[in-house]
Coordinates of C-alpha atoms in Angstrom, one line a residue:
M1 CA -11.1 -37.7 -9.7
T2 CA -9.5 -35.4 -12.2
S3 CA -7.2 -37.0 -14.6
P4 CA -4.3 -34.7 -15.3
L5 CA -3.3 -34.3 -19.0
H6 CA -0.1 -32.4 -18.4
H7 CA 1.6 -30.2 -15.8
G8 CA 3.7 -27.1 -15.9
L9 CA 5.6 -25.1 -13.3
G10 CA 5.7 -21.3 -13.4
R11 CA 7.7 -18.9 -11.3
R12 CA 7.7 -15.1 -10.9
K13 CA 9.5 -13.2 -8.1
T14 CA 8.9 -15.5 -5.1
A15 CA 5.6 -17.0 -6.5
V16 CA 5.6 -20.6 -7.6
A17 CA 2.6 -22.1 -9.5
K18 CA 2.1 -25.8 -10.2
V19 CA -0.5 -26.1 -13.0
L20 CA -2.3 -29.3 -14.0
L21 CA -4.4 -29.3 -17.2
T22 CA -7.3 -31.6 -16.8
E23 CA -10.1 -33.0 -19.0
E24 CA -12.9 -31.5 -16.9
K25 CA -13.5 -28.3 -19.0
D26 CA -15.6 -26.4 -16.4
S27 CA -13.4 -27.1 -13.4
R28 CA -10.9 -24.3 -12.6
T29 CA -9.5 -24.1 -9.1
I30 CA -6.5 -22.4 -7.4
N31 CA -5.5 -23.8 -4.0
D32 CA -9.0 -25.5 -3.9
I33 CA -10.7 -22.2 -4.3
P34 CA -12.7 -21.3 -7.4
F35 CA -10.6 -19.5 -10.0
E36 CA -12.8 -16.4 -10.2
Q37 CA -12.9 -16.1 -6.4
Y38 CA -9.1 -16.4 -5.9
L39 CA -8.2 -14.0 -8.7
S40 CA -11.0 -11.5 -8.1
T41 CA -10.2 -8.9 -10.7
E42 CA -10.7 -9.4 -14.4
V43 CA -7.2 -8.1 -15.1
L44 CA -5.6 -10.8 -13.0
Q45 CA -7.8 -13.5 -14.6
N46 CA -6.9 -12.3 -18.1
T47 CA -3.2 -12.3 -17.1
A48 CA -3.4 -15.8 -15.8
L49 CA -5.3 -17.2 -18.8
R50 CA -3.3 -15.3 -21.4
A51 CA -1.6 -18.5 -22.7
L52 CA -4.8 -20.5 -23.0
K53 CA -6.6 -17.7 -24.9
L54 CA -3.7 -17.2 -27.2
A55 CA -3.6 -20.9 -28.1
S56 CA -7.5 -20.8 -28.5
Q57 CA -7.7 -23.6 -25.8
D58 CA -9.6 -21.6 -23.1
S59 CA -12.6 -23.9 -23.2
E60 CA -10.7 -27.1 -23.9
Y61 CA -9.1 -27.8 -20.5
G62 CA -9.8 -27.5 -16.8
L63 CA -7.2 -26.2 -14.4
K64 CA -6.1 -27.4 -11.0
I65 CA -3.5 -25.0 -9.7
K66 CA -1.4 -24.8 -6.5
V67 CA 0.3 -21.5 -6.0
S68 CA 2.3 -20.0 -3.1
G69 CA 4.4 -17.0 -2.3
S70 CA 4.5 -13.3 -3.4
G71 CA 1.4 -11.3 -4.3
K72 CA -1.6 -11.9 -6.5
N73 CA -0.1 -10.2 -9.6
A74 CA 3.1 -12.2 -9.5
Q75 CA 1.0 -15.4 -8.8
A76 CA -1.1 -14.6 -11.9
E77 CA 2.1 -14.3 -14.1
A78 CA 3.5 -17.5 -12.6
I79 CA 0.2 -19.3 -13.5
S80 CA 0.4 -17.9 -17.0
L81 CA 3.9 -19.4 -17.4
G82 CA 2.8 -22.7 -15.9
I83 CA -0.1 -23.0 -18.3
A84 CA 2.1 -22.1 -21.3
R85 CA 4.6 -24.9 -20.3
A86 CA 1.8 -27.4 -19.8
L87 CA 0.3 -26.6 -23.2
I88 CA 3.7 -27.2 -24.9
G89 CA 3.8 -30.6 -23.1
I90 CA 0.5 -31.5 -24.7
D91 CA 1.3 -30.2 -28.2
E92 CA 4.6 -28.7 -29.5
G93 CA 2.7 -26.8 -32.1
F94 CA 1.8 -24.1 -29.6
R95 CA 5.5 -23.2 -29.0
K96 CA 5.9 -20.7 -31.9
Q97 CA 2.9 -18.5 -31.0
L98 CA 3.5 -18.7 -27.3
K99 CA 7.2 -17.8 -27.8
Q100 CA 6.4 -14.8 -30.0
A101 CA 4.0 -13.5 -27.3
G102 CA 6.8 -13.8 -24.7
L103 CA 4.9 -16.3 -22.6
L104 CA 7.6 -18.9 -22.4
S105 CA 10.3 -16.7 -20.8
R106 CA 10.5 -16.5 -17.0
D107 CA 10.6 -12.9 -15.6
S108 CA 13.5 -13.3 -13.2
R109 CA 13.4 -9.9 -11.6
T110 CA 13.4 -10.3 -7.8
K111 CA 13.9 -7.9 -4.9
E112 CA 17.6 -7.2 -4.3
R113 CA 18.9 -8.2 -0.9
K114 CA 19.8 -5.6 1.8
K115 CA 23.6 -5.1 2.3
P116 CA 25.2 -4.5 5.7
G117 CA 25.8 -0.8 6.5
L118 CA 23.2 0.4 4.0
K119 CA 19.6 1.5 4.5
G120 CA 18.3 -0.7 1.7
A121 CA 19.9 -2.7 -1.1
R122 CA 21.9 0.4 -2.3
R123 CA 20.8 3.5 -0.3
A124 CA 23.7 4.7 1.9
P125 CA 23.1 6.6 5.1
Q126 CA 23.0 10.3 4.7
F127 CA 26.4 11.9 5.0
S128 CA 26.9 14.5 7.7
K129 CA 29.8 16.9 7.6
R130 CA 29.6 18.0 11.2

């Protein structure tokens, strides 16, 4: 049984990531799938682990992550925010460097809703004179 040290919640677009930092250093899973298998590209893995690497804690903690919604890129960014918030829960000393790197701010950009009478969020139907 993994004993959680601290947890963090990260969101991006419609992706929600619940991150648990554990004491098992070699255990990293996302939705009960190995980390490297779920985030298959190195770019996505680096995006997700950016906060751990910046705080020089990438070999100190294990990760147990539940993520849902959106695509893999948004999920990786949500995981990064969740990890950053969990690290601050463990030690407030990480706040300054994580804040300077922009890892503590939630990227709130989402898709704008479609309005009635329009083709998309803003695109109006083509005007026809005759």
